Coordinates of N, CA and C and ligand atoms in Angstrom, one line a residue:
M1399 N -10.1 -3.9 -23.3 CA -9.2 -3.5 -22.6 C -8.8 -4.3 -21.8
K1400 N -7.3 -3.9 -21.9 CA -6.4 -5.3 -20.3 C -6.6 -4.6 -19.1
K1401 N -6.8 -6.0 -18.6 CA -6.9 -5.9 -17.0 C -5.7 -4.9 -16.4
L1402 N -5.8 -4.0 -15.6 CA -5.4 -3.4 -14.8 C -4.7 -4.0 -13.8
S1403 N -4.1 -5.1 -13.4 CA -3.8 -5.6 -12.0 C -2.5 -5.3 -11.6
V1404 N -2.8 -4.1 -10.2 CA -1.7 -3.1 -10.6 C -0.8 -3.6 -8.9
V1405 N 0.8 -3.1 -8.9 CA 0.8 -3.5 -7.3 C 1.9 -2.1 -7.3
F1406 N 1.3 -1.7 -6.1 CA 2.1 -0.5 -5.7 C 3.2 -0.9 -4.7
L1407 N 4.5 -0.8 -4.7 CA 5.5 -1.2 -4.0 C 6.3 -0.2 -3.5
G1408 N 6.9 0.1 -2.2 CA 8.0 0.9 -1.7 C 7.5 0.9 -0.2
P1409 N 8.9 1.6 0.5 CA 8.9 1.8 1.8 C 7.4 2.1 2.8
P1410 N 7.7 1.8 4.0 CA 6.2 2.7 4.4 C 6.7 4.3 4.4
G1411 N 5.6 4.9 3.7 CA 5.4 5.9 4.0 C 5.7 7.0 2.9
V1412 N 6.1 5.8 1.8 CA 6.3 6.4 0.8 C 5.2 7.4 -0.3
G1413 N 3.9 6.8 -0.1 CA 3.1 7.7 -0.5 C 2.2 6.5 -0.9
K1414 N 2.5 5.1 -1.1 CA 1.6 4.1 -1.8 C 0.0 4.4 -1.6
G1415 N -0.6 4.4 -0.4 CA -2.2 4.8 0.4 C -2.3 5.8 -0.6
T1416 N -1.8 7.0 -0.5 CA -2.0 8.3 -1.1 C -2.5 8.2 -2.9
Q1417 N -1.3 7.3 -3.2 CA -1.4 7.0 -4.5 C -2.4 6.3 -5.1
S1418 N -2.2 5.1 -4.1 CA -3.4 4.1 -4.8 C -5.0 4.6 -4.7
K1419 N -5.1 5.6 -3.8 CA -6.5 6.1 -3.4 C -6.8 6.7 -4.7
I1420 N -6.0 7.6 -4.9 CA -6.4 8.9 -6.3 C -6.4 7.7 -7.7
V1421 N -5.1 7.0 -7.6 CA -5.4 5.9 -9.2 C -6.3 5.3 -9.4
S1422 N -6.8 4.6 -7.7 CA -8.1 3.9 -8.1 C -9.2 4.6 -8.7
E1423 N -9.3 5.8 -7.7 CA -10.7 6.5 -8.0 C -11.1 6.7 -9.7
Y1424 N -9.5 7.3 -10.2 CA -9.4 7.8 -11.4 C -10.2 6.8 -12.7
F1425 N -9.3 5.4 -12.6 CA -9.7 4.5 -13.0 C -10.8 3.5 -12.7
G1426 N -11.6 3.6 -11.4 CA -12.5 3.2 -11.2 C -12.5 1.4 -11.2
I1427 N -10.9 1.3 -10.2 CA -11.0 -0.3 -10.1 C -10.6 0.0 -8.6
P1428 N -10.8 -1.2 -7.7 CA -10.5 -1.1 -6.5 C -9.4 -1.0 -6.0
H1429 N -9.2 -0.6 -5.0 CA -7.9 -0.1 -3.9 C -7.8 -1.2 -3.0
I1430 N -7.1 -2.0 -2.8 CA -6.9 -3.0 -1.9 C -5.6 -2.9 -1.0
S1431 N -6.4 -2.7 0.0 CA -4.9 -2.3 1.3 C -4.9 -3.4 2.2
T1432 N -4.1 -4.4 2.1 CA -3.8 -5.1 3.3 C -4.1 -4.5 4.8
G1433 N -3.2 -3.6 4.9 CA -3.2 -3.2 5.9 C -4.5 -2.1 6.7
D1434 N -5.1 -1.5 5.5 CA -6.3 -1.3 6.2 C -7.4 -2.2 6.3
M1435 N -7.8 -3.8 5.6 CA -8.0 -4.5 6.2 C -7.9 -5.2 7.4
L1436 N -6.8 -5.1 7.3 CA -6.2 -5.8 8.9 C -6.4 -4.8 9.8
R1437 N -6.6 -3.5 10.1 CA -6.9 -2.8 11.0 C -8.1 -2.8 11.1
A1438 N -9.2 -3.0 10.2 CA -10.3 -3.3 10.2 C -10.7 -4.1 10.7
E1439 N -10.3 -5.4 10.8 CA -10.3 -6.4 11.4 C -10.1 -6.3 13.0
R1440 N -8.9 -5.8 13.3 CA -8.4 -5.7 14.7 C -9.8 -4.8 15.3
K1441 N -9.9 -3.3 14.7 CA -11.2 -2.6 14.9 C -12.5 -3.4 15.3
A1442 N -12.8 -4.4 14.2 CA -14.2 -4.9 14.5 C -14.3 -6.4 15.8
G1443 N -12.7 -6.4 16.4 CA -12.2 -7.4 16.9 C -12.9 -8.7 16.3
T1444 N -12.7 -9.1 15.5 CA -12.6 -10.5 14.8 C -11.9 -11.4 15.5
S1445 N -11.5 -12.9 15.2 CA -10.8 -13.5 15.8 C -9.3 -13.2 14.8
L1446 N -9.3 -13.2 13.7 CA -8.4 -12.5 12.8 C -7.6 -11.3 13.5
G1447 N -8.3 -10.1 14.2 CA -8.3 -8.9 14.6 C -7.2 -9.3 15.8
K1448 N -7.9 -10.2 16.2 CA -7.2 -10.5 17.7 C -5.4 -11.1 17.8
Q1449 N -5.5 -11.8 16.3 CA -4.5 -12.6 16.2 C -3.5 -12.0 15.8
V1450 N -3.8 -10.7 14.8 CA -2.8 -9.5 14.6 C -2.4 -8.5 15.1
Q1451 N -3.4 -8.0 16.2 CA -3.3 -6.8 17.2 C -1.9 -6.7 17.2
D1452 N -1.1 -8.0 18.0 CA 0.5 -7.6 18.6 C 1.3 -7.0 17.4
I1453 N 1.4 -8.0 16.4 CA 2.0 -7.6 15.2 C 1.8 -6.3 14.5
L1454 N 0.5 -6.2 14.5 CA 0.2 -4.8 13.8 C 0.8 -3.3 14.6
G1455 N 0.8 -3.7 15.8 CA 1.6 -2.9 16.9 C 2.8 -2.8 16.8
R1456 N 3.5 -3.6 16.7 CA 5.2 -3.8 16.5 C 5.7 -3.5 15.2
G1457 N 5.1 -3.2 14.2 CA 5.5 -3.1 12.9 C 6.0 -4.2 12.1
D1458 N 5.4 -5.4 12.9 CA 6.1 -6.5 12.0 C 5.1 -7.6 10.9
L1459 N 5.6 -8.1 10.4 CA 4.7 -8.9 9.3 C 3.7 -10.0 10.3
V1460 N 2.5 -9.7 9.3 CA 1.5 -10.9 9.5 C 2.0 -12.1 8.8
P1461 N 1.7 -13.4 9.5 CA 1.8 -14.6 8.7 C 1.5 -14.8 6.8
D1462 N 2.2 -14.8 6.1 CA 1.7 -14.9 4.9 C 0.5 -15.6 4.5
D1463 N 0.0 -16.7 5.4 CA -1.3 -17.1 4.8 C -2.3 -16.7 5.4
L1464 N -2.3 -16.1 6.2 CA -3.3 -15.1 6.6 C -3.6 -14.1 5.6
V1465 N -2.7 -13.2 5.1 CA -2.8 -12.1 4.2 C -3.1 -12.8 3.1
V1466 N -2.4 -13.8 2.6 CA -2.8 -14.1 1.3 C -4.0 -14.7 1.4
A1467 N -5.0 -15.1 2.4 CA -6.0 -15.7 2.2 C -7.1 -14.5 2.3
I1468 N -6.9 -13.7 3.0 CA -7.8 -12.2 2.7 C -7.4 -11.8 1.2
V1469 N -6.4 -11.5 0.6 CA -6.3 -11.1 -0.3 C -7.2 -12.1 -1.4
E1470 N -6.9 -13.2 -1.2 CA -7.2 -14.1 -2.5 C -9.0 -14.2 -2.1
K1471 N -9.5 -13.7 -1.2 CA -11.3 -13.7 -0.9 C -11.0 -12.2 -2.1
R1472 N -10.7 -11.7 -1.5 CA -11.0 -10.0 -2.0 C -10.7 -10.0 -3.5
L1473 N -9.6 -10.6 -4.0 CA -9.3 -11.2 -5.6 C -10.8 -11.4 -6.3
A1474 N -11.4 -12.2 -5.7 CA -12.2 -13.5 -6.1 C -13.9 -12.2 -6.6
E1475 N -14.0 -11.1 -5.8 CA -15.0 -10.3 -5.9 C -15.2 -9.7 -7.2
P1476 N -16.3 -9.8 -7.5 CA -16.5 -8.9 -9.0 C -15.7 -7.9 -9.5
D1477 N -16.0 -6.9 -8.5 CA -15.5 -5.7 -8.8 C -13.9 -5.9 -9.4
C1478 N -13.2 -6.5 -9.3 CA -11.7 -7.2 -9.3 C -11.4 -7.6 -10.9
E1479 N -12.7 -7.7 -11.6 CA -12.8 -8.3 -12.7 C -11.8 -7.3 -13.5
G1480 N -11.7 -6.2 -14.0 CA -11.5 -5.0 -14.6 C -9.9 -4.5 -14.5
G1481 N -9.5 -5.2 -12.9 CA -8.3 -4.2 -12.5 C -8.5 -4.2 -11.0
Y1482 N -7.2 -4.1 -10.5 CA -7.2 -3.3 -8.8 C -5.8 -2.8 -8.6
I1483 N -6.0 -2.4 -7.6 CA -4.6 -1.6 -7.0 C -4.0 -2.4 -5.7
L1484 N -3.2 -3.0 -5.8 CA -2.7 -3.9 -4.6 C -1.5 -2.4 -3.7
D1485 N -2.2 -2.4 -2.3 CA -1.4 -1.3 -1.8 C -0.4 -2.1 -0.6
G1486 N 0.5 -2.3 -0.5 CA 1.1 -3.2 0.5 C 1.0 -4.5 0.4
F1487 N 0.9 -5.0 -0.1 CA 0.1 -6.5 -0.8 C 1.4 -6.8 -2.2
P1488 N 1.9 -7.8 -2.5 CA 2.6 -8.4 -1.6 C 4.1 -8.1 -0.9
R1489 N 4.2 -8.4 0.0 CA 5.4 -8.1 1.0 C 6.6 -8.8 1.2
T1490 N 6.2 -10.3 1.0 CA 7.3 -11.1 1.0 C 7.3 -12.0 -0.4
V1491 N 8.6 -12.1 -0.8 CA 8.7 -13.3 -1.8 C 7.3 -14.4 -2.1
A1492 N 7.0 -14.9 -1.1 CA 6.1 -15.9 -0.8 C 5.1 -15.4 -1.5
Q1493 N 4.4 -14.5 -0.7 CA 3.1 -14.0 -1.0 C 3.1 -13.0 -2.5
A1494 N 4.4 -12.8 -3.3 CA 4.1 -12.6 -4.6 C 4.1 -13.8 -5.3
D1495 N 4.8 -15.0 -4.8 CA 4.5 -16.3 -5.7 C 2.8 -16.5 -5.7
E1496 N 2.6 -16.4 -4.4 CA 0.9 -16.7 -4.2 C 0.3 -15.6 -4.9
L1497 N 0.1 -14.4 -5.2 CA -0.4 -13.4 -5.8 C -0.5 -14.2 -7.4
E1498 N 0.8 -14.4 -8.0 CA 1.0 -14.6 -9.5 C 0.2 -15.9 -9.6
A1499 N 0.2 -17.1 -8.9 CA -0.6 -18.2 -8.8 C -2.6 -17.6 -9.2
M1500 N -2.8 -16.3 -8.3 CA -3.9 -16.4 -8.2 C -4.5 -15.7 -9.7
S1501 N -3.6 -14.6 -9.9 CA -3.8 -13.3 -11.0 C -2.7 -12.7 -11.4
A1502 N -2.1 -12.7 -12.5 CA -0.9 -12.6 -13.0 C -1.1 -11.0 -12.8
T1503 N 0.1 -10.2 -12.2 CA 0.1 -8.6 -12.3 C 0.8 -8.1 -13.5
A1504 N 0.0 -7.0 -13.7 CA 0.4 -6.4 -15.2 C 1.6 -5.2 -15.0
L1505 N 1.8 -4.8 -13.9 CA 2.2 -3.5 -13.9 C 2.6 -3.2 -12.0
V1506 N 3.9 -2.7 -12.1 CA 4.3 -3.2 -10.7 C 5.1 -1.5 -10.5
Y1507 N 4.5 -0.5 -9.6 CA 5.3 0.4 -9.8 C 6.2 0.9 -8.0
N1508 N 7.2 1.3 -8.4 CA 8.2 0.9 -6.7 C 8.2 2.5 -6.5
L1509 N 7.7 2.9 -5.9 CA 7.5 3.9 -5.0 C 8.9 4.6 -4.4
T1510 N 10.1 5.3 -4.7 CA 11.4 5.0 -3.8 C 11.4 6.7 -3.2
A1511 N 12.2 6.7 -2.1 CA 12.5 7.5 -1.3 C 13.6 7.4 -0.1
D1512 N 14.4 8.5 0.2 CA 15.3 8.2 1.6 C 14.5 7.8 2.6
A1513 N 15.4 6.9 3.0 CA 14.8 6.0 4.8 C 14.6 7.4 5.6
E1514 N 15.7 8.5 5.9 CA 15.1 9.3 6.6 C 14.3 10.7 6.4
A1515 N 14.2 10.5 5.5 CA 12.9 11.6 5.1 C 11.6 10.9 5.5
L1516 N 11.3 9.6 5.3 CA 10.5 8.4 5.3 C 10.0 8.7 7.0
V1517 N 11.0 8.7 8.0 CA 11.0 8.4 9.1 C 9.7 10.3 9.5
A1518 N 10.9 10.9 9.0 CA 10.4 12.6 9.5 C 8.8 12.7 8.9
R1519 N 8.5 11.8 7.3 CA 7.1 12.1 6.7 C 6.1 11.3 7.7
I1520 N 6.5 10.1 8.1 CA 5.7 9.5 8.5 C 4.9 9.9 10.2
A1521 N 6.1 10.8 10.8 CA 5.9 11.1 12.0 C 4.7 12.4 11.9
K1522 N 5.0 12.9 10.8 CA 3.9 13.7 10.7 C 2.4 13.5 10.1
R1523 N 2.3 12.3 9.8 CA 1.6 11.9 9.1 C 0.0 11.6 10.2
R1524 N -1.2 11.9 9.5 CA -2.5 11.7 10.4 C -3.1 10.8 9.3
S1525 N -4.5 10.2 10.0 CA -4.7 9.1 9.3 C -6.4 9.5 9.7
C1526 N -7.4 9.3 8.8 CA -9.0 8.9 9.0 C -9.2 8.0 9.3
P1527 N -9.8 7.7 10.7 CA -9.8 6.4 10.7 C -11.3 5.8 10.0
K1528 N -12.1 7.0 9.7 CA -13.1 6.3 8.8 C -12.8 5.8 7.4
C1529 N -12.4 7.0 6.5 CA -12.5 6.5 5.1 C -10.8 6.1 5.0
G1530 N -10.0 6.0 5.7 CA -8.4 6.2 5.3 C -7.6 7.3 4.5
Q1531 N -8.3 8.2 4.6 CA -7.6 9.6 3.6 C -6.5 9.7 4.8
M1532 N -5.1 10.0 4.1 CA -4.1 10.3 5.0 C -3.6 11.7 4.7
I1533 N -3.3 12.6 5.5 CA -2.3 13.8 5.5 C -1.6 14.2 6.4
S1534 N -0.9 15.2 6.1 CA 0.6 15.5 6.9 C 0.0 17.1 8.1
V1535 N 0.1 16.8 8.9 CA 0.1 18.2 9.5 C 1.0 19.5 9.3
E1536 N 1.8 19.0 8.5 CA 2.7 20.2 7.9 C 1.7 21.2 7.3
A1537 N 0.9 20.2 6.3 CA 0.1 21.3 5.4 C -1.4 21.6 6.0
V1538 N -1.7 21.5 7.0 CA -3.0 21.7 7.6 C -3.0 22.0 8.8
G1539 N -2.2 21.8 9.8 CA -1.9 22.0 10.9 C -2.5 20.8 11.9
D1540 N -2.4 20.8 13.1 CA -2.7 19.8 14.5 C -4.4 19.6 14.3
N1541 N -5.0 18.3 14.7 CA -6.5 18.5 15.2 C -7.4 19.2 14.3
V1542 N -7.1 19.0 12.5 CA -8.2 19.1 12.0 C -9.2 18.0 11.4
G1543 N -10.2 18.3 11.1 CA -11.2 17.1 10.4 C -10.6 16.9 9.0
C1544 N -11.2 15.1 8.8 CA -10.6 15.0 7.2 C -11.2 15.4 6.3
P1545 N -10.3 16.0 5.3 CA -11.0 16.7 4.4 C -11.7 16.2 3.3
R1546 N -12.0 15.1 3.6 CA -13.1 14.2 2.5 C -14.2 13.9 3.5
C1547 N -14.4 13.7 4.8 CA -15.4 13.0 5.6 C -15.8 13.9 7.0
G1548 N -14.8 14.6 7.3 CA -14.9 15.3 8.4 C -14.6 14.6 10.0
T1549 N -14.3 13.5 9.6 CA -13.9 12.8 11.0 C -12.8 13.3 11.4
D1550 N -12.5 13.3 12.7 CA -11.3 13.9 13.5 C -9.9 12.4 13.2
M1551 N -9.3 13.5 12.6 CA -7.7 12.3 12.3 C -7.1 12.1 13.5
V1552 N -6.6 10.9 13.1 CA -5.8 10.3 14.3 C -4.3 10.1 13.5
Q1553 N -3.4 9.4 14.8 CA -1.8 9.0 14.2 C -2.3 7.5 14.7
R1554 N -1.5 6.8 13.5 CA -1.5 5.4 13.7 C -0.4 5.0 14.5
E1555 N -1.4 4.5 15.3 CA -0.1 3.6 16.8 C 0.9 3.0 16.0
D1556 N 1.4 2.6 14.8 CA 2.6 2.4 14.4 C 3.4 3.4 13.5
D1557 N 2.7 4.6 13.3 CA 3.5 5.4 13.3 C 4.4 6.5 14.0
C1558 N 4.8 5.9 15.0 CA 5.8 6.5 15.9 C 6.8 6.0 15.7
E1559 N 8.0 6.6 15.7 CA 9.4 6.4 15.5 C 9.7 5.3 15.8
G1560 N 10.0 5.1 16.8 CA 10.5 3.4 17.2 C 9.9 2.1 16.3
T1561 N 8.6 2.4 16.0 CA 8.0 1.5 15.1 C 8.3 1.6 13.7
V1562 N 8.1 2.7 13.5 CA 8.6 2.9 12.1 C 10.2 2.3 11.7
R1563 N 10.9 2.5 12.5 CA 12.1 2.0 12.3 C 12.0 0.6 12.1
N1564 N 11.4 0.0 12.8 CA 11.4 -1.3 12.9 C 10.5 -1.5 11.3
R1565 N 9.4 -1.2 11.0 CA 8.9 -1.5 9.7 C 9.6 -0.8 8.7
L1566 N 10.8 0.0 8.9 CA 11.6 0.1 7.7 C 13.1 -1.1 7.6
R1567 N 12.8 -1.3 8.4 CA 13.8 -2.8 8.7 C 13.5 -4.1 8.3
V1568 N 12.1 -4.5 8.4 CA 11.2 -5.5 8.0 C 11.3 -5.0 6.5
Y1569 N 10.8 -4.0 6.0 CA 11.1 -3.8 4.4 C 12.0 -4.0 3.7
N1570 N 13.4 -3.3 4.3 CA 14.5 -3.9 4.1 C 14.8 -5.0 3.6
E1571 N 14.6 -5.9 4.7 CA 14.5 -7.8 5.2 C 14.0 -8.4 4.3
Q1572 N 12.4 -8.2 4.0 CA 11.9 -9.0 3.6 C 11.0 -8.4 2.2
T1573 N 10.9 -7.2 2.1 CA 10.1 -7.0 1.1 C 10.5 -6.2 -0.2
A1574 N 12.0 -5.7 0.2 CA 12.9 -5.1 -0.8 C 13.2 -6.0 -1.8
P1575 N 13.3 -7.5 -1.3 CA 13.7 -8.4 -2.3 C 12.5 -8.5 -3.8
L1576 N 11.4 -7.9 -3.6 CA 10.7 -7.7 -4.8 C 11.0 -7.0 -5.7
I1577 N 11.9 -5.9 -5.2 CA 12.2 -5.1 -6.4 C 13.2 -6.1 -7.5
A1578 N 13.8 -7.0 -7.1 CA 14.1 -7.9 -8.3 C 13.5 -8.6 -8.8
Y1579 N 12.5 -9.0 -8.0 CA 11.6 -10.5 -8.2 C 11.1 -9.6 -10.1
Y1580 N 10.3 -8.6 -9.5 CA 9.6 -7.9 -10.4 C 10.2 -7.5 -11.5
R1581 N 11.5 -7.2 -11.2 CA 12.5 -6.6 -12.5 C 12.5 -7.5 -13.6
E1582 N 13.2 -8.6 -12.8 CA 13.2 -10.0 -13.1 C 12.0 -10.4 -14.3
M1583 N 11.0 -10.1 -14.2 CA 9.4 -10.3 -15.1 C 9.6 -8.9 -16.0
N1584 N 10.0 -8.3 -15.5 CA 10.0 -7.0 -16.6 C 8.9 -6.3 -16.5
L1585 N 8.5 -6.3 -14.8 CA 7.0 -5.3 -14.6 C 7.3 -4.3 -13.9
L1586 N 8.4 -4.0 -13.2 CA 8.9 -2.9 -12.4 C 9.3 -1.7 -13.2
K1587 N 8.4 -0.5 -12.9 CA 8.6 0.3 -13.2 C 9.0 1.9 -11.8
S1588 N 10.2 2.3 -11.5 CA 10.8 3.0 -10.5 C 9.9 4.2 -10.7
V1589 N 9.8 4.7 -9.9 CA 9.2 6.3 -9.8 C 9.6 7.2 -8.4
D1590 N 10.1 8.4 -8.5 CA 10.6 8.7 -7.8 C 9.5 9.3 -6.2
G1591 N 9.7 8.9 -5.2 CA 8.4 9.3 -4.6 C 8.5 10.6 -3.9
M1592 N 9.7 11.0 -4.0 CA 10.1 12.4 -2.9 C 9.3 13.8 -3.8
R1593 N 8.5 13.3 -5.1 CA 8.3 14.4 -5.6 C 6.9 15.0 -5.4
N1594 N 6.3 15.6 -5.6 CA 5.0 16.5 -5.4 C 3.8 15.6 -5.6
I1595 N 2.9 15.4 -4.8 CA 1.5 14.1 -5.1 C 1.1 13.8 -6.4
D1596 N 1.1 15.3 -6.8 CA 0.1 15.3 -8.3 C 1.4 15.0 -9.2
V1597 N 2.2 15.3 -9.3 CA 3.0 14.8 -10.2 C 3.5 13.4 -10.4
I1598 N 3.7 12.9 -9.5 CA 3.5 11.6 -9.2 C 2.2 11.2 -9.7
T1599 N 1.2 10.8 -9.4 CA 0.0 10.7 -10.0 C -0.1 11.0 -11.3
G1600 N 0.3 12.2 -12.0 CA 0.3 12.2 -13.5 C 0.8 10.9 -14.3
E1601 N 2.8 10.8 -13.7 CA 3.1 9.8 -14.5 C 2.5 8.5 -13.9
V1602 N 2.0 7.9 -13.2 CA 1.7 6.7 -12.9 C 0.3 6.4 -13.7
I1603 N -0.6 7.5 -14.0 CA -1.8 7.9 -14.6 C -1.6 7.7 -16.4
A1604 N -0.8 8.2 -16.6 CA 0.2 8.3 -18.0 C 0.2 6.7 -18.3
D1605 N 1.0 6.6 -17.6 CA 1.8 4.8 -17.8 C 0.9 3.9 -17.9
M1606 N -0.4 3.8 -17.1 CA -1.3 3.1 -16.9 C -1.9 3.1 -17.9
E1607 N -2.3 4.2 -18.6 CA -3.4 4.2 -19.8 C -2.5 3.8 -21.0
Q1608 N -1.8 4.2 -20.9 CA -0.7 3.9 -21.9 C -0.4 2.1 -22.3
Y1609 N -0.2 1.7 -21.1 CA -0.5 0.1 -21.1 C -2.0 -0.5 -21.5
R1610 N -2.9 0.3 -21.0 CA -4.4 0.1 -21.3 C -4.7 -0.2 -22.9
G1611 N -4.2 1.2 -23.3 CA -4.4 1.3 -24.5 C -5.5 1.9 -24.7
R1612 N -5.3 3.4 -25.0 CA -6.8 4.4 -24.8 C -7.4 4.2 -26.3
Ligands
AMP754 P1 0.1 -0.8 5.9 O1 -1.0 0.0 6.6 O2 0.6 -1.2 4.6 O3 1.6 -0.1 6.3 O4 0.4 -2.0 7.0 C1 0.3 -2.3 8.1 C2 0.7 -3.0 8.7 O5 -0.2 -4.6 8.5 C3 2.2 -3.9 8.6 O6 2.7 -3.1 9.3 C4 1.8 -5.1 8.9 O7 1.9 -5.5 10.3 C5 0.7 -5.6 8.3 N1 0.6 -5.8 6.8 C6 -0.1 -5.4 5.9 N2 0.0 -5.6 4.9 C7 0.8 -6.8 5.5 C8 1.4 -8.2 4.2 N3 0.9 -7.8 2.8 N4 1.9 -9.1 4.9 C9 2.2 -9.1 6.2 N5 1.7 -8.0 7.0 C10 1.1 -7.1 6.5

């Protein structure tokens, strides 16, 4: 079977994390979120965590060499042999070049959405500090436990409006060039991220199954 080395691309709040989790469970391949890994380092108070703390708070990008090092280590683990879903990496052309040198990407799903809709969506987003599950307060109301593990949901500190606008700016300047990068490699598939979660998941899974060859 072909290796499902997959990248989810798209602006903050478009649903990369949500889709990556579902799709990785479906195919039994790891979901690798550099944002989750960096937040875990920060929470554990490691030297890397301390180094990136302020950068995460501002919504700027962590230096390429630091992120590339954690991804390289993670991709070398045996559970990545059959494939993986990268969520939030690469975010710069330099990171994408490094990734291709480590492991060739097979599929890139570019989730798209209108910027203003994303600001509104992120403001309503709550996430589980334990398992990373995300949910909209619109769907369930505020102050609810995580639907997966019961832990109290929190708002990410970088989900406030000012930081979100900076994250969108950073995305447009540094990450959006990856759309052309992967299009030129003939790997890019555009997916309208404003639709229902299940519809998007269905489309991505069908495409991955077709690629892998059932
Ligand atoms: P995310 O959870 O993907 O939205 O990432 C949260 C934050 O982690 C970002 O705003 C960046 O500060 C940092 N980060 C995550 N992935 C990367 C990456 N590939 N390159 C640089 N910084 C990153």
